[in-house]
CSV table of N, CA and C in Angstrom, one decimal:
chain,number,residue,atom,x,y,z
A,1,UNK,N,-19.5,5.1,-5.6
A,1,UNK,CA,-18.3,4.7,-4.5
A,1,UNK,C,-18.1,3.4,-4.5
A,2,UNK,N,-16.9,3.4,-4.6
A,2,UNK,CA,-16.1,1.8,-4.8
A,2,UNK,C,-16.0,1.0,-3.2
A,3,UNK,N,-14.8,2.6,-2.9
A,3,UNK,CA,-13.3,2.9,-1.4
A,3,UNK,C,-14.1,4.0,-0.9
A,4,UNK,N,-14.3,3.6,0.9
A,4,UNK,CA,-15.3,4.2,2.3
A,4,UNK,C,-14.7,4.0,3.4
A,5,UNK,N,-14.5,4.8,4.3
A,5,UNK,CA,-14.1,4.5,5.1
A,5,UNK,C,-12.2,4.4,5.5
A,6,UNK,N,-11.8,5.1,4.9
A,6,UNK,CA,-9.5,4.9,4.4
A,6,UNK,C,-10.0,5.7,5.8
A,7,UNK,N,-8.6,4.2,6.0
A,7,UNK,CA,-7.7,4.9,7.1
A,7,UNK,C,-6.2,4.5,6.9
A,8,UNK,N,-5.3,5.4,7.3
A,8,UNK,CA,-3.9,5.3,7.2
A,8,UNK,C,-3.6,5.4,8.1
A,9,UNK,N,-2.5,4.2,8.9
A,9,UNK,CA,-1.9,4.4,10.4
A,9,UNK,C,-2.4,4.9,10.6
A,10,UNK,N,-4.0,4.8,11.6
A,10,UNK,CA,-4.5,5.2,12.6
A,10,UNK,C,-5.7,6.4,12.7
A,11,UNK,N,-5.3,7.5,11.1
A,11,UNK,CA,-5.9,8.8,10.3
A,11,UNK,C,-6.7,8.4,9.5
A,12,UNK,N,-8.0,9.2,9.7
A,12,UNK,CA,-9.2,9.0,8.4
A,12,UNK,C,-8.8,9.5,7.9
A,13,UNK,N,-8.2,9.1,6.3
A,13,UNK,CA,-8.6,9.4,5.1
A,13,UNK,C,-9.4,9.9,4.2
A,14,UNK,N,-9.6,10.9,3.2
A,14,UNK,CA,-10.6,10.9,2.2
A,14,UNK,C,-9.9,10.1,1.1
A,15,UNK,N,-10.6,8.6,1.2
A,15,UNK,CA,-10.0,7.7,0.0
A,15,UNK,C,-9.8,8.3,-1.9
A,16,UNK,N,-11.0,9.2,-2.1
A,16,UNK,CA,-10.1,10.1,-3.2
A,16,UNK,C,-8.8,10.8,-3.2
A,17,UNK,N,-8.7,11.6,-2.1
A,17,UNK,CA,-6.7,11.6,-2.0
A,17,UNK,C,-6.3,10.1,-2.0
A,18,UNK,N,-6.0,9.5,-1.4
A,18,UNK,CA,-5.0,9.3,-1.7
A,18,UNK,C,-4.6,7.7,-2.8
A,19,UNK,N,-5.5,6.9,-3.2
A,19,UNK,CA,-6.1,6.6,-4.4
A,19,UNK,C,-5.9,6.9,-5.2
A,20,UNK,N,-5.5,6.4,-6.4
A,20,UNK,CA,-5.1,6.8,-7.4
A,20,UNK,C,-5.7,5.8,-9.4
A,21,UNK,N,-6.7,6.3,-9.3
A,21,UNK,CA,-6.6,5.6,-11.3
A,21,UNK,C,-5.3,4.9,-12.0
A,22,UNK,N,-5.3,3.9,-12.1
A,22,UNK,CA,-5.1,3.1,-13.2
A,22,UNK,C,-5.8,2.3,-14.4
A,23,UNK,N,-4.2,2.0,-15.3
A,23,UNK,CA,-4.4,0.8,-16.0
A,23,UNK,C,-3.8,0.0,-15.5
A,24,UNK,N,-4.2,-1.6,-15.6
A,24,UNK,CA,-3.5,-2.8,-14.8
A,24,UNK,C,-3.8,-4.1,-16.4
A,25,UNK,N,-3.2,-4.8,-16.0
A,25,UNK,CA,-3.5,-5.7,-17.2
A,25,UNK,C,-4.8,-6.6,-16.4
A,26,UNK,N,-5.3,-6.4,-15.6
A,26,UNK,CA,-6.6,-7.1,-15.7
A,26,UNK,C,-7.9,-5.4,-16.1
A,27,UNK,N,-7.6,-4.4,-16.6
A,27,UNK,CA,-8.7,-3.8,-16.7
A,27,UNK,C,-8.2,-2.1,-15.9
A,28,UNK,N,-8.9,-1.5,-15.4
A,28,UNK,CA,-9.3,-0.3,-15.2
A,28,UNK,C,-9.0,-1.3,-13.2
A,29,UNK,N,-8.5,0.4,-12.4
A,29,UNK,CA,-8.2,-0.2,-11.1
A,29,UNK,C,-8.1,0.6,-10.7
A,30,UNK,N,-7.9,1.1,-9.2
A,30,UNK,CA,-8.0,2.4,-8.0
A,30,UNK,C,-6.5,1.2,-7.7
A,31,UNK,N,-5.6,2.7,-7.6
A,31,UNK,CA,-4.5,2.1,-7.1
A,31,UNK,C,-3.2,2.7,-4.8
A,32,UNK,N,-3.0,2.7,-4.7
A,32,UNK,CA,-2.7,2.4,-3.4
A,32,UNK,C,-1.2,3.0,-3.3
A,33,UNK,N,-0.7,4.1,-3.3
A,33,UNK,CA,0.6,3.8,-3.1
A,33,UNK,C,1.6,3.9,-4.9
A,34,UNK,N,1.0,4.5,-5.9
A,34,UNK,CA,1.3,3.8,-6.8
A,34,UNK,C,2.6,5.5,-7.0
A,35,UNK,N,3.4,4.6,-7.9
A,35,UNK,CA,4.1,5.7,-9.2
A,35,UNK,C,3.9,5.4,-10.6
A,36,UNK,N,3.8,4.7,-10.8
A,36,UNK,CA,2.6,4.0,-11.9
A,36,UNK,C,3.0,4.8,-13.3
A,37,UNK,N,1.4,5.5,-12.5
A,37,UNK,CA,0.4,7.0,-13.7
A,37,UNK,C,1.2,8.1,-13.1
A,38,UNK,N,0.9,9.5,-13.8
A,38,UNK,CA,1.4,10.5,-14.0
A,38,UNK,C,1.1,11.2,-12.5
A,39,UNK,N,0.2,10.6,-12.1
A,39,UNK,CA,-0.1,11.4,-10.9
A,39,UNK,C,0.4,10.9,-10.1
A,40,UNK,N,0.4,9.6,-9.8
A,40,UNK,CA,1.8,9.0,-8.9
A,40,UNK,C,2.5,9.8,-8.7
A,41,UNK,N,3.3,10.2,-10.2
A,41,UNK,CA,4.9,10.2,-9.6
A,41,UNK,C,4.8,11.5,-10.2
A,42,UNK,N,3.6,12.8,-10.3
A,42,UNK,CA,4.4,13.6,-9.7
A,42,UNK,C,3.4,14.8,-8.1
A,43,UNK,N,3.0,13.0,-7.2
A,43,UNK,CA,2.5,13.0,-6.5
A,43,UNK,C,4.6,12.8,-5.2
A,44,UNK,N,5.2,11.5,-6.0
A,44,UNK,CA,6.1,12.2,-5.6
A,44,UNK,C,7.1,12.8,-5.7
A,45,UNK,N,6.7,13.5,-6.6
A,45,UNK,CA,8.0,15.0,-6.5
A,45,UNK,C,7.6,16.2,-6.0
A,46,UNK,N,6.0,16.2,-4.9
A,46,UNK,CA,5.6,16.5,-4.1
A,46,UNK,C,6.1,16.6,-3.2
A,47,UNK,N,6.3,15.0,-3.0
A,47,UNK,CA,5.7,14.8,-1.6
A,47,UNK,C,7.4,13.7,-0.5
A,48,UNK,N,8.5,14.3,-0.5
A,48,UNK,CA,9.5,13.0,0.1
A,48,UNK,C,8.8,12.5,-0.3
A,49,UNK,N,8.0,12.2,0.8
A,49,UNK,CA,8.1,11.0,1.6
A,49,UNK,C,6.1,9.4,0.6
A,50,UNK,N,7.1,10.4,-0.5
A,50,UNK,CA,5.5,9.4,-1.5
A,50,UNK,C,6.7,8.0,-2.1
A,51,UNK,N,6.7,7.3,-2.2
A,51,UNK,CA,5.6,5.9,-1.1
A,51,UNK,C,5.3,5.8,0.6
A,52,UNK,N,4.2,6.5,0.1
A,52,UNK,CA,3.8,6.5,2.7
A,52,UNK,C,4.4,4.6,2.8
A,53,UNK,N,5.2,4.7,4.2
A,53,UNK,CA,5.5,3.7,4.3
A,53,UNK,C,5.2,3.0,5.6
A,54,UNK,N,5.8,2.4,6.5
A,54,UNK,CA,4.9,1.4,7.7
A,54,UNK,C,6.3,2.2,8.5
A,55,UNK,N,6.5,1.8,9.9
A,55,UNK,CA,7.6,1.8,10.7
A,55,UNK,C,7.3,0.6,11.9
A,56,UNK,N,6.0,0.4,11.6
A,56,UNK,CA,6.5,-1.4,12.4
A,56,UNK,C,5.1,-1.9,11.5
A,57,UNK,N,4.7,-3.3,12.1
A,57,UNK,CA,3.4,-4.0,11.6
A,57,UNK,C,2.5,-4.1,12.5
A,58,UNK,N,1.6,-4.6,12.5
A,58,UNK,CA,0.5,-4.7,13.3
A,58,UNK,C,-1.1,-4.0,12.5
A,59,UNK,N,-1.7,-4.6,12.7
A,59,UNK,CA,-3.3,-4.1,11.8
A,59,UNK,C,-3.3,-2.6,11.6
A,60,UNK,N,-3.3,-2.0,13.3
A,60,UNK,CA,-3.3,-0.3,13.5
A,60,UNK,C,-2.7,0.7,12.9
A,61,UNK,N,-1.9,-0.1,12.0
A,61,UNK,CA,-0.2,0.6,11.0
A,61,UNK,C,-0.6,1.0,9.8
A,62,UNK,N,-1.9,0.0,9.1
A,62,UNK,CA,-1.3,0.3,7.6
A,62,UNK,C,-3.1,0.6,7.0
A,63,UNK,N,-2.9,0.3,6.6
A,63,UNK,CA,-4.1,1.0,5.5
A,63,UNK,C,-5.7,0.1,5.8
A,64,UNK,N,-6.4,0.5,6.0
A,64,UNK,CA,-7.5,0.1,6.4
A,64,UNK,C,-9.3,1.0,5.4
A,65,UNK,N,-9.6,-0.1,4.5
A,65,UNK,CA,-10.6,0.5,3.7
A,65,UNK,C,-11.6,-0.6,3.4
A,66,UNK,N,-13.0,-0.5,3.6
A,66,UNK,CA,-13.9,-1.1,3.1
A,66,UNK,C,-14.7,-0.6,1.9
A,67,UNK,N,-14.7,-1.6,1.1
A,67,UNK,CA,-15.4,-1.5,-0.3
A,67,UNK,C,-16.8,-1.5,-0.6
A,68,UNK,N,-17.7,-0.5,-1.4
A,68,UNK,CA,-18.6,-0.7,-1.6
A,68,UNK,C,-19.0,-1.8,-3.2
A,69,UNK,N,-19.7,-2.4,-2.5
A,69,UNK,CA,-20.3,-3.3,-4.5
A,69,UNK,C,-21.0,-3.1,-4.9
A,70,UNK,N,-22.1,-2.3,-4.4
A,70,UNK,CA,-22.6,-1.8,-5.8
A,70,UNK,C,-23.8,-2.3,-6.4
A,71,UNK,N,-24.4,-4.2,-6.0
A,71,UNK,CA,-24.5,-4.5,-7.3
A,71,UNK,C,-25.3,-4.5,-7.9
A,72,UNK,N,-26.6,-3.0,-7.6
A,72,UNK,CA,-27.9,-2.5,-8.3
A,72,UNK,C,-26.8,-2.0,-9.7
A,73,UNK,N,-26.6,-2.1,-9.8
A,73,UNK,CA,-25.4,-1.3,-11.2
A,73,UNK,C,-24.3,-2.6,-12.4
A,74,UNK,N,-24.4,-3.5,-11.6
A,74,UNK,CA,-24.4,-5.3,-11.7
A,74,UNK,C,-25.1,-5.8,-12.9
A,75,UNK,N,-24.7,-6.0,-14.0
A,75,UNK,CA,-25.7,-6.9,-15.6
A,75,UNK,C,-26.5,-7.5,-14.5
A,76,UNK,N,-27.6,-7.8,-14.4
A,76,UNK,CA,-28.6,-9.1,-13.5
A,76,UNK,C,-28.7,-10.3,-14.8
A,77,UNK,N,-27.7,-9.7,-16.4
A,77,UNK,CA,-27.8,-11.4,-16.8
A,77,UNK,C,-26.3,-12.3,-16.4
A,78,UNK,N,-25.0,-11.0,-15.5
A,78,UNK,CA,-23.7,-12.0,-15.5
A,78,UNK,C,-23.7,-12.3,-14.4
A,79,UNK,N,-23.0,-13.3,-14.4
A,79,UNK,CA,-22.7,-14.8,-13.6
A,79,UNK,C,-21.8,-14.8,-13.4
A,80,UNK,N,-21.0,-13.9,-13.2
A,80,UNK,CA,-19.7,-14.0,-12.1
A,80,UNK,C,-20.0,-13.8,-11.1
A,81,UNK,N,-19.0,-13.6,-10.4
A,81,UNK,CA,-18.6,-14.5,-8.9
A,81,UNK,C,-18.6,-12.5,-8.5
A,82,UNK,N,-19.2,-11.7,-7.7
A,82,UNK,CA,-19.2,-10.6,-6.4
A,82,UNK,C,-18.0,-10.9,-6.1
A,83,UNK,N,-17.4,-9.5,-5.9
A,83,UNK,CA,-16.4,-9.3,-4.6
A,83,UNK,C,-15.4,-8.7,-5.5
A,84,UNK,N,-13.8,-8.4,-5.3
A,84,UNK,CA,-13.4,-7.3,-5.0
A,84,UNK,C,-12.0,-8.3,-5.6
A,85,UNK,N,-11.1,-7.6,-6.4
A,85,UNK,CA,-9.4,-7.8,-6.9
A,85,UNK,C,-8.8,-7.7,-6.2
A,86,UNK,N,-7.5,-7.7,-5.4
A,86,UNK,CA,-6.6,-6.6,-5.3
A,86,UNK,C,-5.4,-7.7,-5.4
A,87,UNK,N,-4.4,-6.4,-5.9
A,87,UNK,CA,-3.2,-7.2,-5.8
A,87,UNK,C,-2.2,-6.3,-5.0
A,88,UNK,N,-1.4,-6.9,-4.5
A,88,UNK,CA,-0.4,-6.3,-3.8
A,88,UNK,C,0.5,-6.2,-4.9
A,89,UNK,N,1.7,-5.4,-5.1
A,89,UNK,CA,2.8,-5.4,-5.2
A,89,UNK,C,3.7,-3.7,-5.1
A,90,UNK,N,4.7,-3.9,-5.5
A,90,UNK,CA,5.9,-2.7,-5.1
A,90,UNK,C,5.7,-1.5,-5.6
A,91,UNK,N,5.6,-0.2,-5.3
A,91,UNK,CA,5.1,0.7,-6.2
A,91,UNK,C,5.4,0.9,-7.5
A,92,UNK,N,6.7,0.4,-7.5
A,92,UNK,CA,7.4,0.4,-9.3
A,92,UNK,C,7.3,-0.6,-10.4
A,93,UNK,N,5.7,-2.0,-9.9
A,93,UNK,CA,5.9,-2.8,-9.9
A,93,UNK,C,3.9,-2.9,-11.1
A,94,UNK,N,4.1,-3.0,-11.9
A,94,UNK,CA,3.1,-3.5,-13.0
A,94,UNK,C,1.7,-4.3,-12.4
A,95,UNK,N,2.8,-5.3,-12.4
A,95,UNK,CA,0.5,-5.8,-12.1
A,95,UNK,C,1.3,-7.4,-10.7
A,96,UNK,N,1.5,-8.5,-10.5
A,96,UNK,CA,0.8,-9.5,-9.7
A,96,UNK,C,0.2,-10.2,-10.1
A,97,UNK,N,0.4,-11.2,-9.4
A,97,UNK,CA,-0.7,-12.1,-8.8
A,97,UNK,C,-1.9,-11.3,-8.3
A,98,UNK,N,-3.1,-11.7,-8.4
A,98,UNK,CA,-4.0,-11.3,-7.6
A,98,UNK,C,-4.6,-11.9,-7.1
A,99,UNK,N,-5.8,-11.2,-5.2
A,99,UNK,CA,-6.3,-12.6,-4.7
A,99,UNK,C,-7.3,-12.2,-4.8
A,100,UNK,N,-8.7,-12.4,-4.9
A,100,UNK,CA,-9.9,-12.3,-5.0
A,100,UNK,C,-10.6,-12.6,-4.0
A,101,UNK,N,-11.2,-11.4,-3.4
A,101,UNK,CA,-12.6,-11.5,-2.1
A,101,UNK,C,-13.3,-11.4,-2.2
A,102,UNK,N,-14.9,-13.4,-2.4
A,102,UNK,CA,-15.6,-12.5,-2.8
A,102,UNK,C,-16.7,-11.5,-1.6
A,103,UNK,N,-18.0,-11.2,-1.7
A,103,UNK,CA,-19.1,-9.7,-1.2
A,103,UNK,C,-18.7,-10.3,0.1
A,104,UNK,N,-19.7,-10.1,0.7
A,104,UNK,CA,-19.9,-10.2,2.7
A,104,UNK,C,-18.2,-10.4,3.2
A,105,UNK,N,-17.6,-10.5,2.7
A,105,UNK,CA,-16.1,-10.9,3.7
A,105,UNK,C,-16.1,-10.1,4.3
A,106,UNK,N,-15.5,-11.1,5.5
A,106,UNK,CA,-14.5,-9.8,6.3
A,106,UNK,C,-13.0,-9.9,5.9
A,107,UNK,N,-12.0,-9.2,5.5
A,107,UNK,CA,-10.6,-10.3,4.4
A,107,UNK,C,-9.6,-8.4,5.4
A,108,UNK,N,-8.4,-9.4,5.7
A,108,UNK,CA,-6.9,-8.8,6.5
A,108,UNK,C,-6.5,-9.8,5.2
A,109,UNK,N,-5.3,-8.7,4.1
A,109,UNK,CA,-4.7,-8.9,4.2
A,109,UNK,C,-2.9,-8.4,4.9
A,110,UNK,N,-2.4,-8.9,4.3
A,110,UNK,CA,-1.0,-8.9,5.5
A,110,UNK,C,-0.2,-9.1,4.3
A,111,UNK,N,0.8,-8.4,5.4
A,111,UNK,CA,2.0,-8.3,4.0
A,111,UNK,C,4.2,-8.2,5.0
A,112,UNK,N,4.7,-8.9,4.5
A,112,UNK,CA,5.8,-8.5,5.0
A,112,UNK,C,7.4,-8.1,4.4
A,113,UNK,N,7.1,-7.6,4.7
A,113,UNK,CA,8.7,-7.0,4.3
A,113,UNK,C,9.9,-8.4,4.1
A,114,UNK,N,10.7,-8.2,2.4
A,114,UNK,CA,11.5,-8.8,3.0
A,114,UNK,C,12.6,-8.4,1.5
A,115,UNK,N,13.8,-8.5,1.5
A,115,UNK,CA,14.8,-8.3,0.8
A,115,UNK,C,15.8,-9.4,-0.2
A,116,UNK,N,15.5,-8.4,-1.5
A,116,UNK,CA,15.8,-9.5,-2.1
A,116,UNK,C,17.4,-8.6,-3.5
A,117,UNK,N,18.2,-9.5,-3.6
A,117,UNK,CA,18.8,-9.4,-4.4
A,117,UNK,C,18.8,-10.0,-5.9
A,118,UNK,N,18.8,-9.2,-7.0
A,118,UNK,CA,18.5,-10.6,-8.2
A,118,UNK,C,19.1,-9.9,-9.2
């Protein structure tokens, strides 16, 4: 299990219900609020509020997730650093610059909304 203790807008959620497995330019990943996969598009057709949104800012109103790295399942010969990589993108965007978060770190990622016309 990689993702646990998922909370969305102060409500406990089953992580398997809100994350979708998909491909990215970095390999297989777990996506939240994505409509890039067939499962995400189906969810959008069935739920008029998908992808989900928040009405206000603050740590209580977004997504909270605890990650478990399961180091015993990593190769003992691997020299790469342990941690997770996150990409924050719009629901229809394929990928963006990743953020690496090392193991044993409590991290918060804050997002600001902006509108642009290009």
